[in-house]
């Protein structure tokens, strides 16, 4: 199972990189702009997490919610790397989340999956003031809209995660328009 996931990952990254090379300039420009806007809002959401003393809470519970992250990484997160000519860190599918390292998440905040960035558990949520909670709701809504805009354009985009989508598409191009 681990090896199958590793192979699917490699196939998927290679395929998306090749498709991106062939993509026309307007759509490449759209991707650049969209991942920049997502990065900015994810940083804002992370600022709230820090303001709520999130790192201390997460270290007390030993990053428990990262055990659910196997499929969180999306096409959007991959495109944020590829559009700049870089690659994400190699996932390790033997870990509870393939991007969980010895000192926490190996993905920069700007390129973390939507499901990770918007999740503020009860303890962290209650450390936020009401205006901060309102801001967190607005940011979650804005980020959801931004990720869903990719779903409308690219068959491989889904908040369910890149690998689940790649399996479902069975070799169909991930940057094609959705059917
Ligand atoms: S967000 Fe909450 S549940 Fe998740 S690791 Fe941090 S403290 Fe634990
Ligand atoms: S991608 Fe990072 S934040 Fe998300 S579950 Fe994995 S280790 Fe945790």
Coordinates of N, CA, C and O and ligand atoms in Angstrom, one line a residue:
X1 N 0.8 -1.2 0.0 CA 0.0 0.0 0.0 C 0.9 1.3 0.0 O 0.6 2.2 -0.8
X2 N 1.9 1.3 0.9 CA 2.8 2.4 0.9 C 3.5 2.6 -0.4 O 3.6 3.7 -0.9
X3 N 4.0 1.5 -1.0 CA 4.7 1.6 -2.3 C 3.7 2.1 -3.4 O 4.1 2.8 -4.2
X4 N 2.5 1.6 -3.3 CA 1.5 2.0 -4.4 C 1.3 3.5 -4.3 O 1.2 4.2 -5.3
X5 N 1.1 4.0 -3.0 CA 0.9 5.4 -2.9 C 2.1 6.2 -3.4 O 2.0 7.3 -4.0
X6 N 3.3 5.7 -3.1 CA 4.5 6.4 -3.5 C 4.6 6.5 -5.1 O 4.9 7.5 -5.6
X7 N 4.2 5.3 -5.7 CA 4.3 5.3 -7.2 C 3.2 6.2 -7.8 O 3.5 6.9 -8.7
X8 N 2.0 6.2 -7.1 CA 1.0 7.1 -7.6 C 1.4 8.6 -7.5 O 1.2 9.4 -8.4
X9 N 2.0 8.9 -6.4 CA 2.5 10.2 -6.2 C 3.5 10.6 -7.3 O 3.4 11.7 -7.9
X10 N 4.5 9.8 -7.6 CA 5.5 10.1 -8.6 C 4.9 10.3 -10.0 O 5.2 11.2 -10.7
X11 N 4.0 9.3 -10.3 CA 3.3 9.4 -11.6 C 2.5 10.7 -11.7 O 2.5 11.4 -12.7
X12 N 1.8 11.1 -10.6 CA 1.0 12.3 -10.7 C 1.8 13.5 -10.8 O 1.5 14.4 -11.6
X13 N 2.9 13.7 -10.0 CA 3.7 14.9 -10.0 C 4.3 15.0 -11.4 O 4.3 16.1 -12.0
X14 N 4.8 13.9 -12.0 CA 5.4 14.0 -13.3 C 4.4 14.4 -14.4 O 4.7 15.2 -15.2
X15 N 3.2 13.8 -14.3 CA 2.1 14.1 -15.2 C 1.7 15.6 -15.2 O 1.6 16.3 -16.2
X16 N 1.5 16.1 -13.9 CA 1.1 17.5 -13.8 C 2.2 18.4 -14.3 O 1.9 19.4 -14.9
X17 N 3.4 18.1 -14.0 CA 4.5 19.0 -14.4 C 4.5 19.1 -15.9 O 4.7 20.2 -16.5
X18 N 4.4 17.9 -16.6 CA 4.4 17.9 -18.1 C 3.2 18.7 -18.6 O 3.3 19.4 -19.6
X19 N 2.0 18.5 -18.0 CA 0.8 19.2 -18.5 C 1.0 20.7 -18.3 O 0.5 21.5 -19.1
X20 N 1.6 21.1 -17.2 CA 1.8 22.5 -16.9 C 2.7 23.2 -17.9 O 2.5 24.3 -18.4
X21 N 3.7 22.4 -18.4 CA 4.6 22.9 -19.4 C 3.8 23.3 -20.7 O 4.2 24.2 -21.4
X22 N 2.8 22.5 -21.0 CA 2.1 22.7 -22.2 C 0.9 23.7 -22.1 O 0.3 24.0 -23.1
X23 N 0.6 24.1 -20.9 CA -0.5 25.0 -20.6 C -0.3 26.3 -21.3 O 0.8 26.8 -21.3
X24 N -1.4 27.0 -21.8 CA -1.2 28.3 -22.4 C -0.9 29.3 -21.4 O -1.2 29.2 -20.2
X25 N -0.4 30.5 -21.9 CA 0.1 31.5 -21.0 C -1.0 32.1 -20.1 O -0.8 32.4 -18.9
X26 N -2.2 32.4 -20.7 CA -3.3 33.0 -19.8 C -3.6 32.1 -18.6 O -3.8 32.5 -17.5
X27 N -3.6 30.7 -18.8 CA -4.0 29.9 -17.7 C -2.8 29.7 -16.7 O -3.0 29.7 -15.5
X28 N -1.6 29.8 -17.2 CA -0.4 29.8 -16.3 C -0.4 31.1 -15.5 O -0.2 31.0 -14.3
X29 N -0.8 32.2 -16.1 CA -0.8 33.5 -15.4 C -1.9 33.4 -14.3 O -1.7 33.9 -13.2
X30 N -3.0 32.8 -14.7 CA -4.1 32.7 -13.7 C -3.7 31.9 -12.5 O -4.0 32.3 -11.4
X31 N -3.0 30.8 -12.8 CA -2.5 29.9 -11.7 C -1.6 30.7 -10.7 O -1.7 30.7 -9.5
X32 N -0.6 31.4 -11.4 CA 0.3 32.2 -10.6 C -0.4 33.2 -9.6 O -0.1 33.3 -8.4
X33 N -1.4 33.9 -10.2 CA -2.1 34.9 -9.4 C -2.9 34.2 -8.3 O -2.9 34.6 -7.2
X34 N -3.5 33.1 -8.7 CA -4.4 32.4 -7.7 C -3.6 31.8 -6.5 O -4.0 31.9 -5.4
X35 N -2.5 31.2 -6.8 CA -1.7 30.6 -5.7 C -1.1 31.7 -4.9 O -0.9 31.5 -3.7
X36 N -0.8 32.8 -5.4 CA -0.3 34.0 -4.7 C -1.3 34.5 -3.7 O -1.0 34.7 -2.5
X37 N -2.6 34.6 -4.2 CA -3.7 35.0 -3.3 C -3.9 34.0 -2.2 O -4.1 34.4 -1.0
X38 N -3.9 32.7 -2.5 CA -4.1 31.7 -1.5 C -2.9 31.7 -0.5 O -3.2 31.7 0.7
X39 N -1.7 31.9 -0.9 CA -0.6 32.0 0.0 C -0.8 33.1 1.0 O -0.5 33.0 2.2
X40 N -1.2 34.2 0.5 CA -1.4 35.4 1.3 C -2.5 35.1 2.4 O -2.3 35.4 3.6
X41 N -3.6 34.5 2.0 CA -4.7 34.3 3.0 C -4.3 33.2 3.9 O -4.7 33.2 5.1
X42 N -3.5 32.2 3.5 CA -3.1 31.1 4.4 C -2.1 31.7 5.5 O -2.2 31.3 6.6
X43 N -1.3 32.7 5.1 CA -0.4 33.3 6.1 C -1.3 34.1 7.1 O -0.9 34.1 8.3
X44 N -2.3 34.7 6.6 CA -3.2 35.5 7.5 C -3.8 34.5 8.5 O -4.0 34.8 9.7
X45 N -4.3 33.4 8.0 CA -4.9 32.4 8.9 C -3.9 31.9 9.9 O -4.2 31.7 11.1
X46 N -2.7 31.7 9.4 CA -1.7 31.2 10.3 C -1.3 32.2 11.4 O -1.0 31.8 12.6
X47 N -1.4 33.5 11.1 CA -1.2 34.5 12.1 C -2.2 34.4 13.2 O -1.9 34.6 14.4
X48 N -3.4 34.0 12.9 CA -4.5 33.8 13.9 C -4.1 32.6 14.8 O -4.3 32.6 16.0
X49 N -3.6 31.6 14.1 CA -3.2 30.4 14.8 C -2.1 30.7 15.8 O -2.1 30.3 17.0
X50 N -1.2 31.5 15.4 CA -0.1 31.9 16.3 C -0.6 32.8 17.4 O -0.2 32.7 18.6
X51 N -1.5 33.7 17.1 CA -2.1 34.6 18.1 C -2.8 33.8 19.2 O -2.9 34.3 20.3
X52 N -3.3 32.7 18.8 CA -4.1 31.9 19.8 C -3.2 30.9 20.5 O -3.7 29.9 21.1
X53 N -1.9 31.1 20.4 CA -0.9 30.2 21.0 C -1.0 28.8 20.5 O -0.8 27.8 21.2
X54 N -1.3 28.6 19.2 CA -1.5 27.3 18.6 C -0.3 26.4 18.7 O -0.5 25.2 19.1
X55 N 1.0 26.9 18.5 CA 2.1 26.0 18.5 C 2.2 25.3 19.9 O 2.5 24.1 20.0
X56 N 2.0 26.0 21.0 CA 2.1 25.4 22.3 C 1.0 24.3 22.5 O 1.3 23.2 23.0
X57 N -0.2 24.6 22.0 CA -1.3 23.7 22.2 C -1.0 22.4 21.4 O -1.2 21.3 21.8
X58 N -0.5 22.6 20.1 CA -0.2 21.5 19.3 C 0.9 20.6 19.8 O 0.9 19.4 19.7
X59 N 1.9 21.3 20.5 CA 3.0 20.5 21.0 C 2.5 19.7 22.2 O 2.9 18.6 22.4
X60 N 1.5 20.3 23.0 CA 1.0 19.5 24.1 C 0.2 18.3 23.6 O 0.3 17.2 24.3
X61 N -0.5 18.4 22.5 CA -1.3 17.2 22.1 C -0.5 16.4 21.0 O -1.0 15.5 20.4
X62 N 0.7 16.8 20.8 CA 1.6 16.0 19.9 C 1.2 16.0 18.5 O 1.3 14.9 17.8
X63 N 0.6 17.1 18.0 CA 0.1 17.2 16.6 C -0.9 16.1 16.3 O -0.9 15.6 15.1
X64 N -1.8 15.8 17.2 CA -2.8 14.7 17.0 C -3.5 14.8 15.7 O -3.7 13.7 15.0
X65 N -4.0 16.0 15.3 CA -4.8 16.0 14.1 C -4.0 15.8 12.8 O -4.6 15.5 11.7
X66 N -2.7 15.8 12.8 CA -1.9 15.6 11.6 C -2.0 14.1 11.2 O -1.6 13.7 10.1
X67 N -2.5 13.2 12.1 CA -2.6 11.8 11.8 C -3.7 11.6 10.7 O -3.8 10.5 10.2
X68 N -4.5 12.6 10.5 CA -5.6 12.4 9.4 C -5.2 13.1 8.1 O -6.0 13.3 7.2
X69 N -3.9 13.4 7.9 CA -3.5 14.2 6.8 C -3.1 13.5 5.5 O -2.7 14.1 4.5
X70 N -3.2 12.1 5.5 CA -2.7 11.3 4.4 C -3.0 11.9 3.0 O -2.2 12.0 2.1
X71 N -4.3 12.3 2.8 CA -4.7 12.7 1.5 C -5.0 14.2 1.4 O -5.7 14.7 0.4
X72 N -4.6 15.0 2.4 CA -5.0 16.4 2.3 C -4.4 17.2 1.2 O -5.0 18.2 0.7
X73 N -3.2 16.9 0.8 CA -2.5 17.7 -0.2 C -3.2 17.7 -1.5 O -3.7 16.7 -2.0
X74 N -3.4 18.9 -2.1 CA -4.3 19.0 -3.3 C -3.5 19.5 -4.5 O -2.3 19.9 -4.4
X75 N -4.1 19.5 -5.6 CA -3.5 19.9 -6.9 C -3.1 21.4 -6.7 O -2.0 21.8 -7.2
X76 N -3.9 22.2 -6.0 CA -3.5 23.6 -5.8 C -2.1 23.7 -5.2 O -1.3 24.5 -5.6
X77 N -1.9 22.9 -4.1 CA -0.6 22.9 -3.4 C 0.5 22.5 -4.3 O 1.6 23.1 -4.2
X78 N 0.3 21.5 -5.1 CA 1.3 21.0 -6.0 C 1.6 22.1 -7.1 O 2.8 22.4 -7.4
X79 N 0.6 22.8 -7.6 CA 0.8 23.8 -8.6 C 1.6 25.0 -8.0 O 2.3 25.7 -8.7
X80 N 1.4 25.3 -6.7 CA 2.1 26.4 -6.1 C 3.6 26.1 -6.2 O 4.4 27.1 -6.3
X81 N 4.0 24.9 -6.1 CA 5.4 24.5 -6.3 C 5.8 24.6 -7.8 O 6.8 25.2 -8.2
X82 N 5.1 23.8 -8.6 CA 5.5 23.7 -10.0 C 5.5 25.0 -10.8 O 6.4 25.1 -11.6
X83 N 4.6 25.9 -10.5 CA 4.6 27.1 -11.2 C 5.8 27.9 -11.0 O 6.2 28.8 -11.8
X84 N 6.5 27.7 -9.9 CA 7.8 28.4 -9.6 C 9.0 27.5 -10.0 O 10.1 27.9 -9.6
X85 N 8.7 26.4 -10.6 CA 9.8 25.5 -11.0 C 10.5 24.8 -9.9 O 11.6 24.3 -10.0
X86 N 9.7 24.6 -8.8 CA 10.2 23.8 -7.7 C 9.3 22.5 -7.5 O 8.3 22.4 -8.1
X87 N 9.8 21.7 -6.5 CA 9.0 20.5 -6.2 C 8.7 20.4 -4.7 O 9.5 20.9 -3.9
X88 N 7.6 19.8 -4.4 CA 7.3 19.6 -2.9 C 8.3 18.6 -2.3 O 8.9 17.9 -3.1
X89 N 8.5 18.7 -1.0 CA 9.3 17.6 -0.4 C 8.7 16.2 -0.7 O 7.5 16.1 -0.9
X90 N 9.6 15.2 -0.7 CA 9.1 13.9 -1.0 C 8.2 13.4 0.1 O 8.7 13.4 1.3
X91 N 7.1 12.9 -0.2 CA 6.2 12.4 0.9 C 6.7 11.1 1.4 O 7.2 10.3 0.7
X92 N 6.4 10.8 2.7 CA 6.8 9.5 3.3 C 5.5 8.9 3.7 O 4.9 9.3 4.7
X93 N 5.0 7.9 2.9 CA 3.7 7.4 3.2 C 3.6 6.4 4.4 O 2.6 5.9 4.7
X94 N 4.8 6.2 5.0 CA 4.8 5.4 6.2 C 4.5 6.2 7.4 O 4.2 5.7 8.5
X95 N 4.4 7.5 7.3 CA 4.2 8.4 8.4 C 2.6 8.6 8.5 O 1.9 8.5 7.5
X96 N 2.2 9.1 9.7 CA 0.7 9.4 9.8 C 0.2 10.3 8.8 O -0.8 10.2 8.2
X97 N 1.0 11.4 8.5 CA 0.8 12.3 7.3 C 2.1 12.2 6.6 O 3.2 12.4 7.2
X98 N 2.1 12.1 5.3 CA 3.4 11.9 4.5 C 4.3 13.2 4.6 O 5.4 13.1 4.2
X99 N 3.7 14.3 5.1 CA 4.6 15.5 5.1 C 4.9 15.9 6.6 O 5.4 16.9 6.9
X100 N 4.6 15.0 7.5 CA 4.9 15.2 8.9 C 6.4 14.8 9.2 O 6.8 13.7 9.0
X101 N 7.2 15.8 9.6 CA 8.6 15.5 9.9 C 8.8 15.5 11.4 O 7.9 15.7 12.2
X102 N 10.1 15.3 11.8 CA 10.3 15.2 13.3 C 10.0 16.5 14.0 O 9.7 16.5 15.2
X103 N 10.1 17.7 13.3 CA 9.7 18.9 14.0 C 8.5 19.6 13.4 O 8.4 20.8 13.3
X104 N 7.6 18.8 13.0 CA 6.3 19.3 12.5 C 6.1 19.2 11.0 O 6.8 18.4 10.3
X105 N 5.2 20.0 10.5 CA 4.9 20.0 9.1 C 6.1 20.4 8.2 O 6.7 21.4 8.5
X106 N 6.4 19.6 7.1 CA 7.5 20.0 6.3 C 7.1 20.9 5.1 O 7.9 21.3 4.3
X107 N 5.8 21.3 5.1 CA 5.3 22.2 4.0 C 5.2 23.6 4.6 O 4.8 23.8 5.7
X108 N 5.7 24.6 3.8 CA 5.5 26.0 4.3 C 4.1 26.3 4.4 O 3.2 25.8 3.6
X109 N 3.7 27.2 5.3 CA 2.3 27.6 5.6 C 1.6 27.9 4.2 O 0.5 27.5 4.0
X110 N 2.3 28.7 3.4 CA 1.6 29.1 2.1 C 1.2 28.0 1.2 O 0.4 28.1 0.4
X111 N 1.9 26.8 1.4 CA 1.6 25.7 0.5 C 1.0 24.5 1.2 O 1.0 23.4 0.7
X112 N 0.5 24.7 2.4 CA -0.1 23.6 3.2 C -1.5 23.4 2.6 O -2.2 24.4 2.1
X113 N -2.0 22.2 2.8 CA -3.4 21.9 2.3 C -4.5 22.8 3.0 O -4.3 23.1 4.2
X114 N -5.5 23.1 2.3 CA -6.7 23.8 2.8 C -7.1 23.2 4.1 O -7.3 23.9 5.1
X115 N -7.3 21.9 4.2 CA -7.9 21.3 5.4 C -7.0 21.5 6.6 O -7.5 21.5 7.7
X116 N -5.7 21.6 6.4 CA -4.8 21.8 7.5 C -4.8 23.2 8.0 O -4.9 23.5 9.2
X117 N -4.8 24.2 7.0 CA -4.7 25.6 7.4 C -6.0 26.1 8.0 O -5.9 26.9 9.0
X118 N -7.2 25.6 7.6 CA -8.4 26.2 8.2 C -8.8 25.5 9.5 O -9.7 26.0 10.2
X119 N -8.1 24.4 9.8 CA -8.6 23.7 11.0 C -8.0 24.4 12.3 O -6.8 24.4 12.6
X120 N -8.9 24.9 13.1 CA -8.5 25.5 14.4 C -9.4 24.7 15.4 O -10.6 24.9 15.5
X121 N -8.8 23.8 16.1 CA -9.6 22.9 17.0 C -10.2 23.8 18.2 O -9.8 25.0 18.3
X122 N -11.0 23.2 18.9 CA -11.8 23.9 20.0 C -10.9 24.7 20.9 O -11.1 25.9 21.2
X123 N -9.8 24.1 21.3 CA -8.9 24.7 22.3 C -8.4 26.0 21.7 O -8.3 27.1 22.3
X124 N -7.9 25.9 20.4 CA -7.3 27.1 19.8 C -8.4 28.1 19.5 O -8.2 29.3 19.7
X125 N -9.5 27.6 19.0 CA -10.6 28.6 18.7 C -11.0 29.4 19.9 O -11.2 30.6 19.7
X126 N -11.0 28.8 21.1 CA -11.5 29.6 22.2 C -10.4 30.5 22.7 O -10.7 31.4 23.6
X127 N -9.2 30.4 22.2 CA -8.2 31.4 22.6 C -8.3 32.7 21.7 O -7.5 33.6 21.9
X128 N -9.1 32.6 20.7 CA -9.3 33.8 19.8 C -10.4 34.7 20.3 O -11.4 34.3 20.9
X129 N -10.2 36.0 20.2 CA -11.2 37.0 20.5 C -12.3 36.9 19.5 O -12.1 36.3 18.4
X130 N -13.5 37.5 19.8 CA -14.6 37.4 18.8 C -14.2 38.0 17.5 O -14.5 37.4 16.4
X131 N -13.6 39.2 17.4 CA -13.2 39.8 16.1 C -12.2 38.8 15.4 O -12.3 38.7 14.2
X132 N -11.3 38.1 16.1 CA -10.4 37.2 15.5 C -11.2 36.0 14.9 O -10.9 35.5 13.8
X133 N -12.2 35.5 15.7 CA -13.0 34.4 15.2 C -13.8 34.8 13.9 O -13.9 34.0 13.0
X134 N -14.2 36.0 13.9 CA -14.9 36.5 12.7 C -14.0 36.5 11.5 O -14.3 36.1 10.4
X135 N -12.7 37.0 11.8 CA -11.7 37.1 10.7 C -11.4 35.7 10.2 O -11.3 35.4 9.0
X136 N -11.3 34.7 11.1 CA -11.0 33.3 10.7 C -12.1 32.8 9.9 O -11.8 32.1 8.9
X137 N -13.4 33.1 10.2 CA -14.5 32.6 9.3 C -14.4 33.2 7.9 O -14.6 32.5 6.9
X138 N -14.1 34.5 7.9 CA -14.0 35.1 6.6 C -12.9 34.6 5.8 O -13.0 34.3 4.6
X139 N -11.8 34.3 6.4 CA -10.6 33.8 5.7 C -10.9 32.3 5.2 O -10.5 32.0 4.1
X140 N -11.6 31.6 6.0 CA -11.9 30.2 5.6 C -12.8 30.3 4.4 O -12.6 29.5 3.4
X141 N -13.8 31.1 4.4 CA -14.7 31.3 3.3 C -14.0 31.7 2.0 O -14.2 31.1 0.9
X142 N -13.1 32.7 2.2 CA -12.3 33.2 1.0 C -11.4 32.1 0.5 O -11.3 31.8 -0.7
X143 N -10.7 31.3 1.3 CA -9.9 30.3 0.9 C -10.7 29.2 0.2 O -10.2 28.6 -0.9
X144 N -11.8 28.8 0.8 CA -12.6 27.8 0.1 C -13.0 28.2 -1.3 O -12.9 27.4 -2.3
X145 N -13.4 29.4 -1.5 CA -13.8 29.9 -2.8 C -12.6 29.8 -3.7 O -12.7 29.5 -4.9
X146 N -11.4 30.2 -3.2 CA -10.2 30.2 -4.1 C -9.8 28.8 -4.5 O -9.5 28.5 -5.6
X147 N -9.9 27.8 -3.6 CA -9.6 26.4 -3.9 C -10.7 25.9 -4.9 O -10.4 25.2 -5.9
X148 N -12.0 26.3 -4.7 CA -13.0 25.8 -5.5 C -12.9 26.3 -7.0 O -13.4 25.7 -7.9
X149 N -12.3 27.5 -7.1 CA -12.1 28.1 -8.4 C -11.2 27.2 -9.2 O -11.4 27.0 -10.5
X150 N -10.3 26.5 -8.6 CA -9.4 25.5 -9.3 C -10.3 24.3 -9.7 O -10.1 23.8 -10.8
X151 N -11.2 23.9 -8.8 CA -12.0 22.7 -9.2 C -12.8 23.0 -10.5 O -13.1 22.1 -11.2
X152 N -13.2 24.3 -10.6 CA -14.0 24.6 -11.8 C -13.2 24.6 -13.1 O -13.8 24.4 -14.2
X153 N -11.9 24.7 -13.0 CA -11.1 24.8 -14.2 C -10.3 23.5 -14.5 O -10.0 23.2 -15.7
X154 N -9.9 22.7 -13.4 CA -9.0 21.6 -13.7 C -9.6 20.3 -13.1 O -10.0 20.2 -11.9
X155 N -9.6 19.3 -13.9 CA -10.2 18.0 -13.5 C -9.5 17.4 -12.2 O -10.2 16.7 -11.4
X156 N -8.2 17.7 -12.1 CA -7.5 17.1 -10.9 C -7.7 17.8 -9.6 O -7.1 17.4 -8.6
X157 N -8.4 18.9 -9.6 CA -8.5 19.7 -8.4 C -9.7 19.3 -7.6 O -10.8 19.2 -8.1
X158 N -9.5 19.0 -6.3 CA -10.5 18.7 -5.4 C -10.0 18.8 -3.9 O -8.9 18.5 -3.7
X159 N -10.9 19.3 -3.1 CA -10.5 19.4 -1.6 C -10.4 18.0 -1.0 O -9.9 17.8 0.1
X160 N -10.8 16.9 -1.7 CA -10.6 15.6 -1.2 C -9.1 15.1 -1.3 O -8.8 14.1 -0.8
X161 N -8.4 15.9 -2.1 CA -6.9 15.6 -2.2 C -6.5 15.1 -3.6 O -7.3 14.5 -4.4
X162 N -5.2 15.4 -3.9 CA -4.7 15.1 -5.2 C -4.7 13.6 -5.5 O -5.0 13.2 -6.6
X163 N -4.2 12.8 -4.6 CA -4.1 11.4 -4.9 C -5.4 10.7 -5.1 O -5.6 9.8 -6.0
X164 N -6.4 11.0 -4.3 CA -7.8 10.5 -4.5 C -8.3 10.9 -5.9 O -8.9 10.1 -6.6
X165 N -8.1 12.1 -6.2 CA -8.6 12.6 -7.5 C -7.8 11.9 -8.7 O -8.4 11.5 -9.7
X166 N -6.5 11.7 -8.5 CA -5.7 11.1 -9.6 C -6.2 9.7 -9.8 O -6.3 9.2 -10.9
X167 N -6.4 9.0 -8.7 CA -6.9 7.6 -8.8 C -8.2 7.5 -9.6 O -8.5 6.7 -10.4
X168 N -9.1 8.5 -9.2 CA -10.4 8.5 -9.8 C -10.4 8.8 -11.3 O -11.1 8.3 -12.1
X169 N -9.4 9.6 -11.7 CA -9.3 10.0 -13.1 C -8.7 9.0 -14.0 O -8.7 9.1 -15.2
X170 N -8.0 8.0 -13.4 CA -7.4 6.9 -14.1 C -6.7 7.3 -15.3 O -6.9 6.8 -16.5
X171 N -5.7 8.2 -15.2 CA -4.8 8.5 -16.3 C -5.3 9.7 -17.1 O -4.5 10.2 -17.9
X172 N -6.5 10.1 -16.9 CA -7.0 11.4 -17.6 C -6.1 12.6 -17.2 O -5.7 12.6 -16.0
X173 N -5.9 13.5 -18.1 CA -5.1 14.7 -17.7 C -5.7 15.4 -16.5 O -6.9 15.7 -16.5
X174 N -4.9 15.8 -15.6 CA -5.4 16.5 -14.4 C -5.6 18.0 -14.6 O -6.4 18.6 -13.9
X175 N -5.0 18.5 -15.6 CA -5.2 20.0 -15.9 C -6.2 20.2 -17.1 O -6.4 21.3 -17.5
X176 N -6.8 19.1 -17.5 CA -7.9 19.3 -18.5 C -9.1 19.9 -17.7 O -9.2 19.8 -16.5
X177 N -10.1 20.4 -18.5 CA -11.3 20.9 -17.9 C -12.1 19.8 -17.3 O -12.0 18.7 -17.9
X178 N -12.7 20.0 -16.1 CA -13.5 18.9 -15.6 C -14.7 18.5 -16.5 O -15.2 19.4 -17.2
X179 N -15.1 17.2 -16.5 CA -16.2 16.8 -17.4 C -17.5 17.2 -16.8 O -17.7 17.3 -15.6
Ligands
LIG1 S1 -4.9 21.9 16.1 FE1 -5.7 21.1 18.1 S2 -6.0 18.9 17.8 FE2 -4.7 19.6 16.1 S3 -2.6 19.3 16.9 FE3 -3.1 21.4 17.4 S4 -4.0 21.3 19.5 FE4 -4.0 19.2 18.7
LIG2 S1 0.3 18.5 5.6 FE1 1.3 19.3 7.4 S2 -0.2 20.3 8.7 FE2 -1.3 19.0 7.2 S3 -1.6 17.0 8.2 FE3 0.3 16.9 7.1 S4 1.9 17.5 8.6 FE4 -0.1 18.2 9.4

